[in-house]
Tab-separated table of C-alpha atoms in Angstrom:
chain	number	residue	atom	x	y	z
A	1	UNK	CA	47.902	75.343	190.693
A	2	UNK	CA	49.458	76.761	187.636
A	3	UNK	CA	52.786	74.881	186.800
A	4	UNK	CA	52.905	77.326	184.003
A	5	UNK	CA	52.042	81.232	183.832
A	6	UNK	CA	52.238	83.680	180.911
A	7	UNK	CA	51.044	86.567	183.161
A	8	UNK	CA	50.504	88.713	179.956
A	9	UNK	CA	47.431	87.943	178.382
A	10	UNK	CA	47.803	90.392	175.343
A	11	UNK	CA	50.691	92.469	174.014
A	12	UNK	CA	50.452	95.514	171.307
A	13	UNK	CA	53.662	96.008	169.203
A	14	UNK	CA	54.538	98.530	166.367
A	15	UNK	CA	55.647	97.029	163.391
A	16	UNK	CA	59.668	96.819	162.960
A	17	UNK	CA	59.992	96.792	166.816
A	18	UNK	CA	61.048	93.866	168.856
A	19	UNK	CA	58.162	91.509	170.762
A	20	UNK	CA	58.797	90.615	174.183
A	21	UNK	CA	56.840	87.338	175.820
A	22	UNK	CA	57.216	86.131	178.817
A	23	UNK	CA	56.621	82.630	180.775
A	24	UNK	CA	57.588	81.560	183.981
A	25	UNK	CA	57.300	77.722	185.677
A	26	UNK	CA	57.289	76.293	189.041
A	27	UNK	CA	59.247	73.060	189.032
A	28	UNK	CA	63.201	72.857	188.596
A	29	UNK	CA	63.025	69.478	187.083
A	30	UNK	CA	61.308	70.945	183.540
A	31	UNK	CA	64.157	70.235	180.747
A	32	UNK	CA	62.384	71.108	177.655
A	33	UNK	CA	60.762	74.425	176.406
A	34	UNK	CA	58.878	75.247	173.620
A	35	UNK	CA	56.815	77.682	172.385
A	36	UNK	CA	53.966	78.073	169.820
A	37	UNK	CA	51.703	80.317	167.680
A	38	UNK	CA	48.209	79.838	167.164
A	39	UNK	CA	45.962	81.643	164.872
A	40	UNK	CA	42.267	81.873	165.600
A	41	UNK	CA	40.263	78.355	164.705
A	42	UNK	CA	43.513	76.564	164.075
A	43	UNK	CA	45.939	74.307	165.556
A	44	UNK	CA	48.953	75.440	167.519
A	45	UNK	CA	52.459	75.624	165.216
A	46	UNK	CA	55.670	74.626	166.572
A	47	UNK	CA	58.037	77.824	166.555
A	48	UNK	CA	61.138	77.283	168.623
A	49	UNK	CA	62.399	74.973	171.424
A	50	UNK	CA	65.357	75.347	174.219
A	51	UNK	CA	67.072	72.520	176.304
A	52	UNK	CA	67.741	73.456	179.744
A	53	UNK	CA	71.436	72.923	179.039
A	54	UNK	CA	71.564	76.365	176.966
A	55	UNK	CA	70.154	79.735	177.686
A	56	UNK	CA	69.578	80.854	174.245
A	57	UNK	CA	68.449	79.617	170.554
A	58	UNK	CA	67.527	81.846	168.003
A	59	UNK	CA	65.941	80.915	164.836
A	60	UNK	CA	65.410	83.718	162.339
A	61	UNK	CA	63.694	86.474	163.989
A	62	UNK	CA	62.748	84.212	166.824
A	63	UNK	CA	64.914	84.127	169.577
A	64	UNK	CA	64.220	81.699	173.152
A	65	UNK	CA	65.972	82.928	176.470
A	66	UNK	CA	66.088	80.497	179.368
A	67	UNK	CA	66.904	81.696	182.832
A	68	UNK	CA	66.637	78.933	184.945
A	69	UNK	CA	67.895	80.554	188.110
A	70	UNK	CA	64.614	82.567	187.917
A	71	UNK	CA	62.534	79.798	185.923
A	72	UNK	CA	61.642	82.071	183.398
A	73	UNK	CA	61.824	82.019	179.358
A	74	UNK	CA	61.001	85.014	177.184
A	75	UNK	CA	60.603	84.777	173.450
A	76	UNK	CA	62.008	87.893	171.357
A	77	UNK	CA	60.429	88.920	168.067
A	78	UNK	CA	62.697	91.386	166.136
A	79	UNK	CA	61.493	92.895	163.707
A	80	UNK	CA	57.790	92.013	164.422
A	81	UNK	CA	55.234	92.312	161.316
A	82	UNK	CA	51.600	92.416	161.503
A	83	UNK	CA	51.413	88.463	160.455
A	84	UNK	CA	53.055	87.533	163.602
A	85	UNK	CA	49.498	88.827	165.319
A	86	UNK	CA	48.679	85.558	166.880
A	87	UNK	CA	48.233	83.957	170.497
A	88	UNK	CA	51.752	82.734	171.496
A	89	UNK	CA	51.897	79.731	174.168
A	90	UNK	CA	54.823	78.940	175.839
A	91	UNK	CA	54.914	74.738	176.813
A	92	UNK	CA	57.417	73.122	179.173
A	93	UNK	CA	58.342	69.439	179.688
A	94	UNK	CA	60.144	67.061	181.875
A	95	UNK	CA	60.854	62.933	182.390
A	96	UNK	CA	57.114	62.396	182.695
A	97	UNK	CA	57.406	63.032	178.731
A	98	UNK	CA	53.941	65.428	178.597
A	99	UNK	CA	53.873	69.088	177.938
A	100	UNK	CA	51.945	71.654	180.176
A	101	UNK	CA	51.026	74.607	178.481
A	102	UNK	CA	50.346	78.339	179.950
A	103	UNK	CA	47.189	80.158	178.781
A	104	UNK	CA	48.671	82.161	176.131
A	105	UNK	CA	49.413	85.914	175.071
A	106	UNK	CA	47.928	87.236	172.256
A	107	UNK	CA	50.045	89.388	170.607
A	108	UNK	CA	49.160	92.359	168.132
A	109	UNK	CA	51.536	93.642	165.893
A	110	UNK	CA	49.983	96.999	164.518
A	111	UNK	CA	51.236	98.502	161.066
B	1	UNK	CA	57.117	68.888	160.236
B	2	UNK	CA	54.281	66.301	160.712
B	3	UNK	CA	51.414	66.301	158.436
B	4	UNK	CA	48.064	65.806	160.685
B	5	UNK	CA	44.703	65.680	159.688
B	6	UNK	CA	41.628	66.197	162.081
B	7	UNK	CA	38.072	65.888	160.411
B	8	UNK	CA	35.628	67.238	160.711
B	9	UNK	CA	36.920	71.107	161.136
B	10	UNK	CA	33.569	72.267	162.528
B	11	UNK	CA	30.383	70.260	163.959
B	12	UNK	CA	27.289	71.346	165.620
B	13	UNK	CA	25.288	68.640	166.911
B	14	UNK	CA	22.119	68.303	169.322
B	15	UNK	CA	22.596	67.017	173.237
B	16	UNK	CA	22.873	63.092	173.707
B	17	UNK	CA	24.297	62.852	169.643
B	18	UNK	CA	27.329	60.184	169.607
B	19	UNK	CA	30.480	61.401	167.549
B	20	UNK	CA	33.667	60.827	166.668
B	21	UNK	CA	36.524	62.993	166.162
B	22	UNK	CA	38.999	61.470	163.730
B	23	UNK	CA	42.891	62.627	163.809
B	24	UNK	CA	45.323	61.154	161.548
B	25	UNK	CA	49.060	61.594	160.821
B	26	UNK	CA	51.059	60.599	157.827
B	27	UNK	CA	54.550	60.441	159.951
B	28	UNK	CA	54.645	57.304	161.509
B	29	UNK	CA	54.944	59.182	164.761
B	30	UNK	CA	54.632	56.742	168.069
B	31	UNK	CA	53.071	59.315	170.208
B	32	UNK	CA	49.624	60.756	169.736
B	33	UNK	CA	47.454	63.495	172.105
B	34	UNK	CA	44.202	64.954	172.257
B	35	UNK	CA	43.627	68.366	173.767
B	36	UNK	CA	40.599	70.612	174.697
B	37	UNK	CA	41.297	74.420	174.813
B	38	UNK	CA	38.918	77.025	175.307
B	39	UNK	CA	39.311	80.870	174.273
B	40	UNK	CA	42.018	82.127	176.921
B	41	UNK	CA	42.700	79.168	178.171
B	42	UNK	CA	45.485	76.404	178.290
B	43	UNK	CA	45.497	73.259	176.549
B	44	UNK	CA	44.441	70.551	178.753
B	45	UNK	CA	45.501	66.951	177.874
B	46	UNK	CA	42.586	64.725	178.109
B	47	UNK	CA	44.265	61.647	176.358
B	48	UNK	CA	47.576	60.416	175.137
B	49	UNK	CA	49.025	57.295	173.331
B	50	UNK	CA	52.550	55.736	173.180
B	51	UNK	CA	51.674	53.462	170.298
B	52	UNK	CA	49.385	50.937	168.729
B	53	UNK	CA	47.147	49.121	171.503
B	54	UNK	CA	47.986	52.023	174.247
B	55	UNK	CA	46.077	54.495	175.297
B	56	UNK	CA	46.375	57.023	178.684
B	57	UNK	CA	43.843	59.238	180.352
B	58	UNK	CA	45.404	63.194	180.599
B	59	UNK	CA	45.475	65.573	183.006
B	60	UNK	CA	41.888	66.859	182.678
B	61	UNK	CA	38.841	64.087	183.237
B	62	UNK	CA	37.261	63.997	179.948
B	63	UNK	CA	34.012	61.746	179.396
B	64	UNK	CA	34.963	60.777	175.862
B	65	UNK	CA	37.241	57.513	174.932
B	66	UNK	CA	39.795	56.952	172.622
B	67	UNK	CA	41.579	54.369	170.704
B	68	UNK	CA	44.614	53.147	168.625
B	69	UNK	CA	44.232	50.197	166.416
B	70	UNK	CA	46.854	51.944	163.607
B	71	UNK	CA	49.693	53.977	164.494
B	72	UNK	CA	48.465	56.592	161.848
B	73	UNK	CA	44.831	57.209	163.570
B	74	UNK	CA	43.484	57.796	166.756
B	75	UNK	CA	39.950	58.594	167.042
B	76	UNK	CA	38.238	60.233	169.870
B	77	UNK	CA	34.531	59.223	170.526
B	78	UNK	CA	31.921	61.083	172.643
B	79	UNK	CA	29.177	58.525	173.319
B	80	UNK	CA	26.546	61.411	173.964
B	81	UNK	CA	27.290	64.870	173.403
B	82	UNK	CA	26.452	67.629	176.377
B	83	UNK	CA	26.942	71.561	175.849
B	84	UNK	CA	29.570	71.383	178.087
B	85	UNK	CA	31.428	69.310	175.604
B	86	UNK	CA	31.499	72.687	173.563
B	87	UNK	CA	35.323	73.567	172.965
B	88	UNK	CA	38.233	72.968	170.563
B	89	UNK	CA	39.327	69.447	170.205
B	90	UNK	CA	43.011	69.465	169.064
B	91	UNK	CA	45.048	66.292	168.441
B	92	UNK	CA	48.949	66.378	168.365
B	93	UNK	CA	51.828	63.354	167.942
B	94	UNK	CA	55.044	63.271	168.441
B	95	UNK	CA	57.784	61.539	166.972
B	96	UNK	CA	60.116	61.047	170.262
B	97	UNK	CA	59.795	58.046	172.707
B	98	UNK	CA	58.941	57.836	176.268
B	99	UNK	CA	60.769	60.113	178.530
B	100	UNK	CA	62.688	62.243	176.084
B	101	UNK	CA	62.321	65.452	175.125
B	102	UNK	CA	59.562	65.910	172.292
B	103	UNK	CA	58.239	68.241	170.069
B	104	UNK	CA	54.626	68.008	169.405
B	105	UNK	CA	52.850	68.939	166.191
B	106	UNK	CA	49.235	69.616	166.271
B	107	UNK	CA	46.720	69.190	163.636
B	108	UNK	CA	43.966	72.272	162.649
B	109	UNK	CA	41.607	71.483	165.446
B	110	UNK	CA	37.737	70.272	165.497
B	111	UNK	CA	35.819	72.958	166.793
B	112	UNK	CA	32.396	71.237	168.801
B	113	UNK	CA	29.050	73.117	169.060
B	114	UNK	CA	26.820	71.064	171.166
B	115	UNK	CA	23.219	72.631	171.573
């Protein structure tokens, strides 16, 4: 059973608009959340993370929001750029020390 | 940010061959990992290591083996490759100690095709 779900396999957004990628998790013991970006034939690149003691973390155009009661996190990219087109993976971690990844959402930003 | 390298980037081999995928990192990270990932799927952890002489199996059963003789080096070996091993293999490292929140940094991956 999947512990981390990214329910949208793909998302298409116009350049300059906001991209919102969503992620749900099942275990309330998870306390560290990350987003990675992956281009085809390359390894994932770390984007941004958030600890369970916060509900928002911002880094430039990227903001991650955490709703612990709903076990939900989201990544906002604004404004979206064509270079943001990639697969975005949500990952969660806890006391066991290893990360669990979702299946990813493929973002396409159209000029 | 970690500097982590994987070779080869692409590999096409025949069934039954023995292969070793190389992974090296220059940041002195204690923890290292191997993942397997197929298109549209999540990353599956197949091996990890807390440090020198430490190796653990991950969540996904794998016929591969790993070794950690030096901090910077974490090779993965398949004794007899099969078409079912065709996948992308990703190596990662993390500066955090066991039980702490960790950010993993990934290499570029090795795309393996077994004919």
